[in-house]
XYZ file of C-alpha atoms in Angstrom:
604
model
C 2.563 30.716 -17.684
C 5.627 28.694 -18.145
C 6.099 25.708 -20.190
C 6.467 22.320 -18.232
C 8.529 19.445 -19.714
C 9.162 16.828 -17.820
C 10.764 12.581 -19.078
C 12.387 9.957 -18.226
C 14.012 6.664 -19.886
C 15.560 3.992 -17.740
C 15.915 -0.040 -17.894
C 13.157 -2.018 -15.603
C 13.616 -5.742 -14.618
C 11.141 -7.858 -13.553
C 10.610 -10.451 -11.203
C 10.844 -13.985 -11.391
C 7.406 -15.870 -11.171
C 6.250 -17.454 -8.006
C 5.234 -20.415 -9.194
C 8.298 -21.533 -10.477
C 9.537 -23.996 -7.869
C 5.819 -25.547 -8.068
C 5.577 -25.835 -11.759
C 9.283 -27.509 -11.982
C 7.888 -29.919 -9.497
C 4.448 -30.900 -11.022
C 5.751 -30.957 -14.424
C 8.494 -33.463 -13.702
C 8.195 -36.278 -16.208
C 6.061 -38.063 -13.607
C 3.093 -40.546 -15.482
C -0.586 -38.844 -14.913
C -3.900 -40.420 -15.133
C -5.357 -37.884 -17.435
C -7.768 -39.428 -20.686
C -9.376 -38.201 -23.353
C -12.422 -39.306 -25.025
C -13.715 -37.502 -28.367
C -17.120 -37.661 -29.334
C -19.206 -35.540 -31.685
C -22.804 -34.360 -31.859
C -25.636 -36.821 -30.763
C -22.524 -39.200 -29.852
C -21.968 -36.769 -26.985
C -22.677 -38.587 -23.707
C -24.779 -36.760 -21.323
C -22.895 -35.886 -18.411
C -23.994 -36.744 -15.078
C -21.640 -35.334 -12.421
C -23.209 -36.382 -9.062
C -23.220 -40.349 -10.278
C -19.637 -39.413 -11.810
C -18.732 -38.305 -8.644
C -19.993 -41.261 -6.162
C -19.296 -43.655 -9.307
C -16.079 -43.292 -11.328
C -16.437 -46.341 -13.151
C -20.019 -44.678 -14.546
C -17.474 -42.379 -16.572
C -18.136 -42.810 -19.995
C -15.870 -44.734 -22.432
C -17.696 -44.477 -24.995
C -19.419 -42.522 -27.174
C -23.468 -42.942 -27.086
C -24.354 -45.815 -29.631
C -21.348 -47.586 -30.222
C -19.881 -45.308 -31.791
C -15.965 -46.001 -31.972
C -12.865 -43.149 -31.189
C -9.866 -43.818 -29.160
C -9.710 -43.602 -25.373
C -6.262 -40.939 -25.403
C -4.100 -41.607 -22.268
C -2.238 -38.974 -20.935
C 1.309 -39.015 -21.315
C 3.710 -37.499 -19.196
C 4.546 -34.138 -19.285
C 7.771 -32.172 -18.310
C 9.387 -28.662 -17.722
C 12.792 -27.585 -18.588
C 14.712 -24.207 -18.478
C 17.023 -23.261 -21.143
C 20.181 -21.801 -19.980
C 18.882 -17.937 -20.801
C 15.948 -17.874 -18.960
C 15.504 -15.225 -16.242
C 13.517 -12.411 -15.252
C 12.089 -9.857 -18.203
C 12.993 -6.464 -18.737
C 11.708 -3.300 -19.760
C 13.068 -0.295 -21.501
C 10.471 3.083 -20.491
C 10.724 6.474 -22.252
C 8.482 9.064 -21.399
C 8.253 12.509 -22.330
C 5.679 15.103 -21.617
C 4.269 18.637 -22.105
C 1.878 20.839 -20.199
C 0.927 24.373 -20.093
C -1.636 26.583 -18.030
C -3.901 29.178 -19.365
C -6.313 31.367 -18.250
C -5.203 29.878 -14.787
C -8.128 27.641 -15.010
C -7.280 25.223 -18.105
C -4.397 23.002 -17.746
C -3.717 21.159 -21.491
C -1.066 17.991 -21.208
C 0.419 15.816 -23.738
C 2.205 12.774 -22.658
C 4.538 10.208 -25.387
C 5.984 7.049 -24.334
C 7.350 3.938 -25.590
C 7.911 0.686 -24.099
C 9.716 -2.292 -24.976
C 10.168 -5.672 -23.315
C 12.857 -7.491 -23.947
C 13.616 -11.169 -22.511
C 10.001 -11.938 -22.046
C 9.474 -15.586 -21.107
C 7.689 -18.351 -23.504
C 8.347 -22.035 -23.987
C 8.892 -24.619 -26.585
C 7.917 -28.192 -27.133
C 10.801 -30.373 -27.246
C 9.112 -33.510 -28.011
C 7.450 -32.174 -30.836
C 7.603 -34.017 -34.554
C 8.356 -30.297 -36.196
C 8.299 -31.890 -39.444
C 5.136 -31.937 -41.397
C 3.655 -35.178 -42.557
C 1.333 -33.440 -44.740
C -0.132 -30.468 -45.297
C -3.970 -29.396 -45.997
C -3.727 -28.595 -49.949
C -7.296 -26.814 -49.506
C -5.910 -24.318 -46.833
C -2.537 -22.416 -48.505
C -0.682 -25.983 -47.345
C -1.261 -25.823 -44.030
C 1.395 -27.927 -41.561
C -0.194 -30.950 -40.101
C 2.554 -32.746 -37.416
C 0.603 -36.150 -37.201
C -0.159 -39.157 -39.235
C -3.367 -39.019 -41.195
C -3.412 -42.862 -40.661
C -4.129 -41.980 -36.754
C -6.609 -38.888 -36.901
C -9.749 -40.448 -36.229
C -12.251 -40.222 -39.658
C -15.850 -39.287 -37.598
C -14.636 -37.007 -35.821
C -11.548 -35.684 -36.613
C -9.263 -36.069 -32.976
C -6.148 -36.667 -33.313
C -4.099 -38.654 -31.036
C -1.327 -37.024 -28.597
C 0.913 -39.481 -29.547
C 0.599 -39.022 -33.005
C 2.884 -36.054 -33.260
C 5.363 -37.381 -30.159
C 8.959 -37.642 -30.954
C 8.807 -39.660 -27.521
C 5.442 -41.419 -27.382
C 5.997 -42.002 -23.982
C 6.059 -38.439 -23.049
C 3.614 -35.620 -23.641
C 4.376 -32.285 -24.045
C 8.188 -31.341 -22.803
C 8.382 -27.497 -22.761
C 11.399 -25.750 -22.670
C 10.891 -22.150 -21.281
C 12.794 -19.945 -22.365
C 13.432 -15.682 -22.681
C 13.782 -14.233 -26.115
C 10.581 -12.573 -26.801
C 9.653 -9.228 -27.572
C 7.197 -6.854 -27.408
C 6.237 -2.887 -27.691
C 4.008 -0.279 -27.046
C 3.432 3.348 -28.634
C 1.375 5.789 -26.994
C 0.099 9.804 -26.618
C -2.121 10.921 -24.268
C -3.699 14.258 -24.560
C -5.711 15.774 -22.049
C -7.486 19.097 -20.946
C -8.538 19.861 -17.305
C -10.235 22.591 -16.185
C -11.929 24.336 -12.866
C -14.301 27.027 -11.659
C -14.632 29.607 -8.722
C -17.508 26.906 -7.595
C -14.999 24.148 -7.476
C -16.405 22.327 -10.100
C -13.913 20.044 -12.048
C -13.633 18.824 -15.640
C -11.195 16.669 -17.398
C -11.366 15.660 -20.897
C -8.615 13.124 -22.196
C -7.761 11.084 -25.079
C -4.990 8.251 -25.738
C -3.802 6.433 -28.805
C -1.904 3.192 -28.300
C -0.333 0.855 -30.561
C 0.961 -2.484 -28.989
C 2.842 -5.662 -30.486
C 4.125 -8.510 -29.331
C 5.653 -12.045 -30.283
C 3.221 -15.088 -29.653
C 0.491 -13.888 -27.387
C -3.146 -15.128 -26.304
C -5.463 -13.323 -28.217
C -7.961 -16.512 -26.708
C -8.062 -20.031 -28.013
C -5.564 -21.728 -25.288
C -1.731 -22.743 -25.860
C 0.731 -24.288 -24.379
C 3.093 -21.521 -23.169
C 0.790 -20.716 -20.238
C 2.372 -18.619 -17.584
C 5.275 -18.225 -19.594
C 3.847 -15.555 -22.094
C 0.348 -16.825 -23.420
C -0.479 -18.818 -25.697
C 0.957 -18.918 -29.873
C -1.460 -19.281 -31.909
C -0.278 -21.123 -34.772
C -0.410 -21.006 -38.689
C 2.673 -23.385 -39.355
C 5.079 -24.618 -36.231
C 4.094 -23.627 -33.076
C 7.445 -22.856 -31.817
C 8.160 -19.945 -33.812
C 6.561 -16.710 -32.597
C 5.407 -14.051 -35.245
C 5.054 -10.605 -34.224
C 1.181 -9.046 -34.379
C -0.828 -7.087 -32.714
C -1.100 -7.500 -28.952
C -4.142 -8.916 -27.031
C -3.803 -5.860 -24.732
C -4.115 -3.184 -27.276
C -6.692 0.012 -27.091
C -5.905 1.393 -29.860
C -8.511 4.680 -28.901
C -10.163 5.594 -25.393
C -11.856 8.308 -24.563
C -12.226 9.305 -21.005
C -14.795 12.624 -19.254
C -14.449 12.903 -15.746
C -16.618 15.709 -14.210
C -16.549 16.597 -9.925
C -20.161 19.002 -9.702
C -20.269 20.244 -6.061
C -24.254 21.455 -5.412
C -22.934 22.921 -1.839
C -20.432 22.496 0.803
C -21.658 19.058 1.597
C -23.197 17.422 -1.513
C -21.580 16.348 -4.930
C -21.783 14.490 -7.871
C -18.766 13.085 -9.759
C -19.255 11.182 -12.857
C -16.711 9.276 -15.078
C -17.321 8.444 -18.990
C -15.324 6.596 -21.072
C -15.086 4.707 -24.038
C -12.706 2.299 -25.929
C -12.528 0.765 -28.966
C -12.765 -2.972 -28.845
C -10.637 -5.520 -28.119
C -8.329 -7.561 -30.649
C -9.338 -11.032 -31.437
C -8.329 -14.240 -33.840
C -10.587 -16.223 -35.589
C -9.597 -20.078 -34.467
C -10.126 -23.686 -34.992
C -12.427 -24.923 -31.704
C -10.048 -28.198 -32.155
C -6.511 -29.346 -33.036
C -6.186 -29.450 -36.508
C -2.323 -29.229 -36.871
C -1.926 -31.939 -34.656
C 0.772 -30.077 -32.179
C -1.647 -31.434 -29.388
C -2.753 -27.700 -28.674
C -6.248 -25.946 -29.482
C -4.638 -22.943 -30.015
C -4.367 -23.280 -34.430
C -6.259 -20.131 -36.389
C -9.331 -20.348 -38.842
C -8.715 -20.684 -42.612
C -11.097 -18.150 -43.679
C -12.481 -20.141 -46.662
C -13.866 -17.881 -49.928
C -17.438 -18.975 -50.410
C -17.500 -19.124 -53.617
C -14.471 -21.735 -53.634
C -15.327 -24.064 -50.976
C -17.125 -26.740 -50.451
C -20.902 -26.249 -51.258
C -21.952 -26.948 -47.391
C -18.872 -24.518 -46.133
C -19.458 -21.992 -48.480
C -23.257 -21.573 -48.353
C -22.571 -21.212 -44.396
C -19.935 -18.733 -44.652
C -21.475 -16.588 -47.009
C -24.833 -16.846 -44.910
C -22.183 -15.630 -41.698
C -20.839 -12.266 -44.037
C -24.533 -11.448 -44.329
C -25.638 -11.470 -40.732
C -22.090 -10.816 -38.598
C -21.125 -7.248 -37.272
C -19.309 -5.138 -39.321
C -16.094 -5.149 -37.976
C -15.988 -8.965 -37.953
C -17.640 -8.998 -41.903
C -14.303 -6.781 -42.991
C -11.857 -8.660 -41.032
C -13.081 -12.027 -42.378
C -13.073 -10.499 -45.939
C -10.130 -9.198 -46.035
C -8.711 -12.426 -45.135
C -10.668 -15.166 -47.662
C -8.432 -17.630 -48.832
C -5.713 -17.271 -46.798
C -5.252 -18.622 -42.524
C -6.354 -15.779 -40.357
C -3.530 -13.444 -38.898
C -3.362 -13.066 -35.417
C -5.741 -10.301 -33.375
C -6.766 -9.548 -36.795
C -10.061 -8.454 -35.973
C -11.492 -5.958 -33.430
C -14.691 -5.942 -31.255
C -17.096 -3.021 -31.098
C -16.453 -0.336 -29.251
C -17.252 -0.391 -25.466
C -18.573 2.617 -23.607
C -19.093 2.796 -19.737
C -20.686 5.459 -17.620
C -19.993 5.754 -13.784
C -22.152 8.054 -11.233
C -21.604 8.874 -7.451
C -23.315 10.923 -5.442
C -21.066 12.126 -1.992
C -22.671 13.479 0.748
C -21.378 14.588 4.013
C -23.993 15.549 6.160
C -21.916 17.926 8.730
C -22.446 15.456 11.592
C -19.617 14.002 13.714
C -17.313 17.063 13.483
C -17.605 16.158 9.834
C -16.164 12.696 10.136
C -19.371 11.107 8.384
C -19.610 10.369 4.600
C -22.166 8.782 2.513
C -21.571 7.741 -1.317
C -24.281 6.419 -3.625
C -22.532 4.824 -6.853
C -24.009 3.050 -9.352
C -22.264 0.465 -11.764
C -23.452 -0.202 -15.380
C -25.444 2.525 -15.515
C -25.628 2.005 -18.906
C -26.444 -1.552 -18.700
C -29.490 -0.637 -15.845
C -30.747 2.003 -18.626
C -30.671 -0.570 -21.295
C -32.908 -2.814 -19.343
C -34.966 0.089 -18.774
C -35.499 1.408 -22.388
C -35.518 -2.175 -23.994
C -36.487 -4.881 -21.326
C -34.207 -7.820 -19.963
C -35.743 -9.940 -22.961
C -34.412 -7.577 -25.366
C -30.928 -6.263 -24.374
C -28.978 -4.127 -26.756
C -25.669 -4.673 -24.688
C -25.161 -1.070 -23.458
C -22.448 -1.239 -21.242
C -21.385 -4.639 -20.582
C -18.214 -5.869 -21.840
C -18.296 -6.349 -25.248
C -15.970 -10.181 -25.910
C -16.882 -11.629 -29.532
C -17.098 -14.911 -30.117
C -13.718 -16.374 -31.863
C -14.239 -19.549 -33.111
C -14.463 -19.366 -36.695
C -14.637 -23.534 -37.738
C -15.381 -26.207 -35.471
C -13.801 -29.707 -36.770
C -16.718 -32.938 -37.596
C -14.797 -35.259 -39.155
C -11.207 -35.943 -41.686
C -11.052 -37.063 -45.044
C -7.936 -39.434 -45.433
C -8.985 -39.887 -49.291
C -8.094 -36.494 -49.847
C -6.214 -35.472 -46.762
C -9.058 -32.930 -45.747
C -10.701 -31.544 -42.378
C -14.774 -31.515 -42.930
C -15.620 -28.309 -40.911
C -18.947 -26.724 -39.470
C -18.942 -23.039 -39.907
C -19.775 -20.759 -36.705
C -22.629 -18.480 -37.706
C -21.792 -17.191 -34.658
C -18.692 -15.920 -35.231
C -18.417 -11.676 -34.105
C -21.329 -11.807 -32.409
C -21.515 -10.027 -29.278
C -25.299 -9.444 -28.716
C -26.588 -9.993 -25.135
C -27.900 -13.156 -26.248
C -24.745 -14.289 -27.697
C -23.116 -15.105 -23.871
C -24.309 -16.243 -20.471
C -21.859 -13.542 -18.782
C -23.934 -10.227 -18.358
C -22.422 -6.964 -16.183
C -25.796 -6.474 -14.402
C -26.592 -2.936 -13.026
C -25.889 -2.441 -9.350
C -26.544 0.767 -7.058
C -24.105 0.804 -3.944
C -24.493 2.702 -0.614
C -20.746 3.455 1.283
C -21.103 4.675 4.852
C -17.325 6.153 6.345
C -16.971 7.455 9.451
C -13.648 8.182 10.863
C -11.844 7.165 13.835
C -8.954 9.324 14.705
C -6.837 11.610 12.260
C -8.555 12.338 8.906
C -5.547 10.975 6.883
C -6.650 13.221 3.862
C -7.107 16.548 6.276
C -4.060 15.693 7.593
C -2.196 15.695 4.547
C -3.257 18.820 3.238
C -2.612 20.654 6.659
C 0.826 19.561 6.251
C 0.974 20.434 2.267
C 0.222 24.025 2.957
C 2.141 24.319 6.541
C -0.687 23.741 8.737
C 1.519 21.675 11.147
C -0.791 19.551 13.535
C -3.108 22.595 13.993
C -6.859 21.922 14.884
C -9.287 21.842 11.892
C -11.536 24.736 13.130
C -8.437 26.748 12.644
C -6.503 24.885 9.545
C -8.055 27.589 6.850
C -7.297 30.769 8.901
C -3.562 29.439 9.521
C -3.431 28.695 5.492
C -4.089 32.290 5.078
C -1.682 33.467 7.427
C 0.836 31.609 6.490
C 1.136 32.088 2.756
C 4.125 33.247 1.726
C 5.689 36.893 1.907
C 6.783 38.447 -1.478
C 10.118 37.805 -2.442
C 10.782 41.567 -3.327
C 9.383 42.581 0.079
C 11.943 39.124 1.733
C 14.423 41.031 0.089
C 13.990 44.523 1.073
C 13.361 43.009 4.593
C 17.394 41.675 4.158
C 18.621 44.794 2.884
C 21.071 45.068 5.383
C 22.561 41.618 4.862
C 22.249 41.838 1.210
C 23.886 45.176 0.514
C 21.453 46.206 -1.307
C 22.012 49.307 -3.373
C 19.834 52.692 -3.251
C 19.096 51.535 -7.234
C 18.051 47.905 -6.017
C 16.450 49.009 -3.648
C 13.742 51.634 -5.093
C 13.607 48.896 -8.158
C 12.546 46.748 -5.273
C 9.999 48.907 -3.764
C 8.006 49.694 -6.751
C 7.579 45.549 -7.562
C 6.553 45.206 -4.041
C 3.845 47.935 -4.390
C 2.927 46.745 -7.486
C 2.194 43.146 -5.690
C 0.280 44.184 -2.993
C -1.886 45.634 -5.231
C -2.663 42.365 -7.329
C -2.445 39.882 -4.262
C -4.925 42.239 -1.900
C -8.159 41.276 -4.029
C -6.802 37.796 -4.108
C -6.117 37.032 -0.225
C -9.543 39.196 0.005
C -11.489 36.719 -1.905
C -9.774 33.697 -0.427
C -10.561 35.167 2.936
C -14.522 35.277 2.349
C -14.369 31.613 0.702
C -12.977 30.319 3.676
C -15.513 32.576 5.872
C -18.128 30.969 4.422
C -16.943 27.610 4.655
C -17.543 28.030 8.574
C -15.553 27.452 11.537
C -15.333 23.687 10.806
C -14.848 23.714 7.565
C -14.093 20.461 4.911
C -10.928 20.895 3.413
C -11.394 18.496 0.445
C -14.712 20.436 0.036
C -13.236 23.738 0.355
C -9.636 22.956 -1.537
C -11.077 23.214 -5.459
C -12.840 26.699 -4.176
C -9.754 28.300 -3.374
C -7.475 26.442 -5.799
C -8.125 29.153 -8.512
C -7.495 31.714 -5.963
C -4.138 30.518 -5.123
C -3.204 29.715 -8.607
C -3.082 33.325 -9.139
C -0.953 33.981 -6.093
C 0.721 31.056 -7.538
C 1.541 32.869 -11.113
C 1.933 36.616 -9.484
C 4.642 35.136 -7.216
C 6.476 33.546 -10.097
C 6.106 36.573 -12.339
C 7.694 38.444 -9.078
C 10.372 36.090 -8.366
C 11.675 36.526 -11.968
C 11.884 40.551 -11.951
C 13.543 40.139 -8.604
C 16.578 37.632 -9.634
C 17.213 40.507 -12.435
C 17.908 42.916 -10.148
C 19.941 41.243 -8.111
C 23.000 39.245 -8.112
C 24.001 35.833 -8.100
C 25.719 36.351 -4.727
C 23.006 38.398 -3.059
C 20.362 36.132 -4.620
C 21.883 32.724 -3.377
C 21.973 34.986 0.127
C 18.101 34.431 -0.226
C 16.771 31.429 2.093
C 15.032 28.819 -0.180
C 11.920 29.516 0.954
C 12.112 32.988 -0.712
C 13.436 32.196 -3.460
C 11.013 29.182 -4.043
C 7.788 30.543 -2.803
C 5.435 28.154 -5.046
C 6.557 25.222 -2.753
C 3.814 26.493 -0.975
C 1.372 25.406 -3.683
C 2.191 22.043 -4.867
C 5.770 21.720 -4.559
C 8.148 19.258 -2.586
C 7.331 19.630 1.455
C 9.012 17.446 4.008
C 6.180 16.315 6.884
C 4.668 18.727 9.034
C 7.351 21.798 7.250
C 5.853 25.089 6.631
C 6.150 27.541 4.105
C 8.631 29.664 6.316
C 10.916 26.167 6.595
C 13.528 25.132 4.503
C 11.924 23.686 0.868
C 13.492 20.430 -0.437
C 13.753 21.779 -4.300
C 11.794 20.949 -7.463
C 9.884 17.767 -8.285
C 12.295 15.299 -10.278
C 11.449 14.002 -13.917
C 9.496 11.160 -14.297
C 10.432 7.683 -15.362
C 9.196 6.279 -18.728
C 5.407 5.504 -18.848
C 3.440 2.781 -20.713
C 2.296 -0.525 -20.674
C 4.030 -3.248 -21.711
């Protein structure tokens, strides 16, 4: 069987966001009544929404027993947009390679790369970007506010404090000049059987960077890219990993038909875990944004309190967070510099069609988190392993109690925490979930319809759709062309070289259309087409490859003239099997050529 390649490159551009209008309007400088109040620990008020709600003035102002902390007003907040700003773009390359053997195994391997380019973020404007200190026990950290206004008890720090404008809040420019770009390969083998069972096996590598990006912990460019988590000032965007990398995944889909009417199809996968930062659950650079990572502090060098905590955390946490927290002691965290575990899921459905109805009733049982239900099985809902359910590790690294101004120093409470992703870690479970799908159709079976009219079945009745297939599959090109002798001038030579491939034909396609005539004989007079289709598919795979093998020994005979003589149909008999068809067009109608290559794939 032949080679395929098949690619594609071409420039994409996006849209411009919907909200646009709305956010220029809301964001207009305008004064808002948003405060602030920061307490800590047993200082916390307990809330009480319902008296809150009847009650504003029951709000608290303070913190519980006196203790003191500024009430922070909001300030008002605005949104510019810089003279370059517009909708992203995309640059997609794709090129891929697939070959059949055995008739039954297809293998394909598909490259692409991807790479945005004018991808939207925003900058603070009214931002102090010069530091007025820096934290001498975390690699000099950038700190953007007073240490005369970050509050001692509990270490908040004003908005204002870091305000070129105190009257203002935040005033983000947005802006297009980010990047990002993704690598990937996807390999995959398919295969089917003279029962019409189907198997595919696949596997894809991706790498994926980016400029600023999420990763979790908040920020300030919102809509406009995700957040940056910071290091040093926020406005500059480094280039890491992406949030939205899989780096592996590794997908099974089986289709296991038990008879004409009854079948199972089941979908595996797995994926290694997602990318994650460790972070600061406050503002510690004092850029008014949550959104600053951990300094992953070396037990044996910090503080006796910190140090004893983070060692304790290396000897409980998961692996993968233990090396990515080690690898980084001393220094501020990178971003998405650790990964989560990887996350399996398994899929089930069982499709029935009962032959009721002229065959226009189906009946599906699916199950979701079958993993998850068998993990409540095997270990009880007390004592969940976390099969199945989506694996997100908790992120924040240090949590902020208090500030030093003597020395200038944050005094942090270590999250033991940290990596864990237990089912007792989060209140978010995937429970398991068995669903029942009744479909009975009104009118034309879209899918039977479509398939009549792939393989020239016109508007025929379904009783008679498979015998109509069979009949109209397509005549040998050598025996087309002996038929147009007479208009081809064919010579005595061409002619007996003609004959003898046509002989040779019948006798390989007899024991094919044979076969495919019992299949659909035993499918009935009423037969399911989707049910039927992966029986005969292997059947007409092998017409597929004798007509191509044909086709070629036939354009060396004759010549260009005589063989651009030969309708399209002739010439191009595998339309009938998968290539380009206009509506309703049979095999004996004019084709409408080859499939065209592919744009670039990928994600961005």
């Amino acid at each position: 069987p032949a080679l395929v390649v098949r690619g594609g490159v071409g420039l994409f551009r996006g849209t411009m966001p919907a909200t646009l209008p709305g956010t220029a309007q809301a964001q207009a400088g305008l004064s808002t009544t948003e405060t602030q109040l920061f307490c800590v620990g047993d200082a916390v008020p307990l809330p009480n929404w319902t008296s809150f709600a009847d009650d504003p003035n029951s709000i608290p102002t303070e913190c519980v027993g006196g203790v003191s902390t500024p009430i922070v007003t909001g300030r008002r907040t605005a949104t510019t947009y810089a003279d370059n700003y517009g909708a992203p773009k995309t640059w997609r390359t794709n090129l891929g390679v697939s070959r059949r053997f055995w008739n039954t195994y297809n293998f394909t391997i598909d490259a692409s790369y991807v790479r945005g380019i004018g991808q939207s973020a925003s900058r603070d404007l009214n931002l102090l970007t010069t530091p007025r200190f820096a934290l001498t026990n975390e690699n000099g950290r950038p700190v953007y506010a007073d240490p005369s206004q970050i509050v001692p008890s509990t270490g908040a720090i004003p908005f204002t404090a870091s305000r070129i404008d105190p009257t203002y809040g935040s005033v983000n420019q947005v802006f297009s000049a980010l990047e990002n770009e993704t690598r990937q390969i996807t390999a995959s083998l398919s295969a089917f059987t003279r029962r019409g069972a189907l198997l595919n096996l696949s596997y894809t590598w991706q790498q994926s960077r980016d400029q600023g990006g999420s990763g979790g912990g908040g920020g300030r460019v919102g809509e406009f890219g995700g957040g940056n988590l910071t290091a040093g000032d926020p406005n500059i965007f480094e280039w890491a990993r992406s949030s939205n990398e899989r780096r592996h995944n590794i997908q099974a889909n089986l289709t296991w038909p038990f008879n004409q009417s009854l079948e199972m199809s089941a979908v595996a996968n797995v994926t290694s875990g997602t990318a994650y930062t460790p972070i600061v659950g406050s503002d510690v650079n004092g850029d008014g944004s949550r959104n600053d990572r951990a300094y992953v502090f070396d037990p044996t060098a910090a503080d006796p309190e910190v140090g004893a905590a983070m060692s304790r955390l290396l000897a409980s946490t998961s692996g993968g967070a233990r090396e990515c927290l080690q690898s980084q002691l001393g220094r501020v965290a990178d971003r998405n510099s650790c990964s989560g575990p990887w996350q399996p899921n398994v899929s089930l459905q069982l499709n029935w069609r009962p032959g009721m109805f002229n065959n226009r009733l189906a009946i599906s049982f699916s199950t979701i988190n079958l993993l998850g239900g068998l993990d409540e099985l095997v270990h009880g809902a007390d004592n969940l392993s976390g099969w199945g359910g989506f694996a997100r590790p908790d992120n924040t690294l240090l949590t902020v109690q208090g500030f030093d101004a003597t020395t200038n120093r944050y005094n942090y409470v270590v999250n033991e925490r940290f990596g864990a992703t237990n089912a007792g870690a989060t209140a978010v479970r995937s429970p398991f979930q068995v669903g029942v799908n009744v479909r009975y159709t009104i009118g034309p079976d879209l899918r039977q319809e479509m398939m009549r009219r792939a393989f020239g079945g016109g508007n025929a009745q379904q009783g008679n759709f498979a015998q109509q297939m069979l009949a109209n599959l397509p005549t040998h090109v050598a025996k087309a062309a002996i038929l147009r002798r007479d208009s081809l001038a064919l010579t005595a030579s061409q002619a007996a070289q003609l004959q003898l491939i046509a002989d040779s034909s019948d006798a390989k396609r007899k024991p094919l259309i044979d076969s495919l005539q019992v299949e659909v004989a035993k499918a009935g007079a009423n037969p399911d087409m989707m049910a039927l289709m992966p029986k005969l598919q292997p059947l007409l795979m092998l017409l597929r490859a004798e007509n191509t093998a044909g086709t070629a020994a036939v354009r060396a005979i004759l010549t260009d003239v005589q063989w651009a003589l030969l309708p399209e149909s002739v010439r191009n008999p595998q339309n009938f099997f998968g290539g380009q068809r206009g509506p309703g067009q049979g095999p004996g109608g004019q084709g409408q050529g080859q499939g065209r290559p592919r744009g670039g794939g990928g994600r961005p």
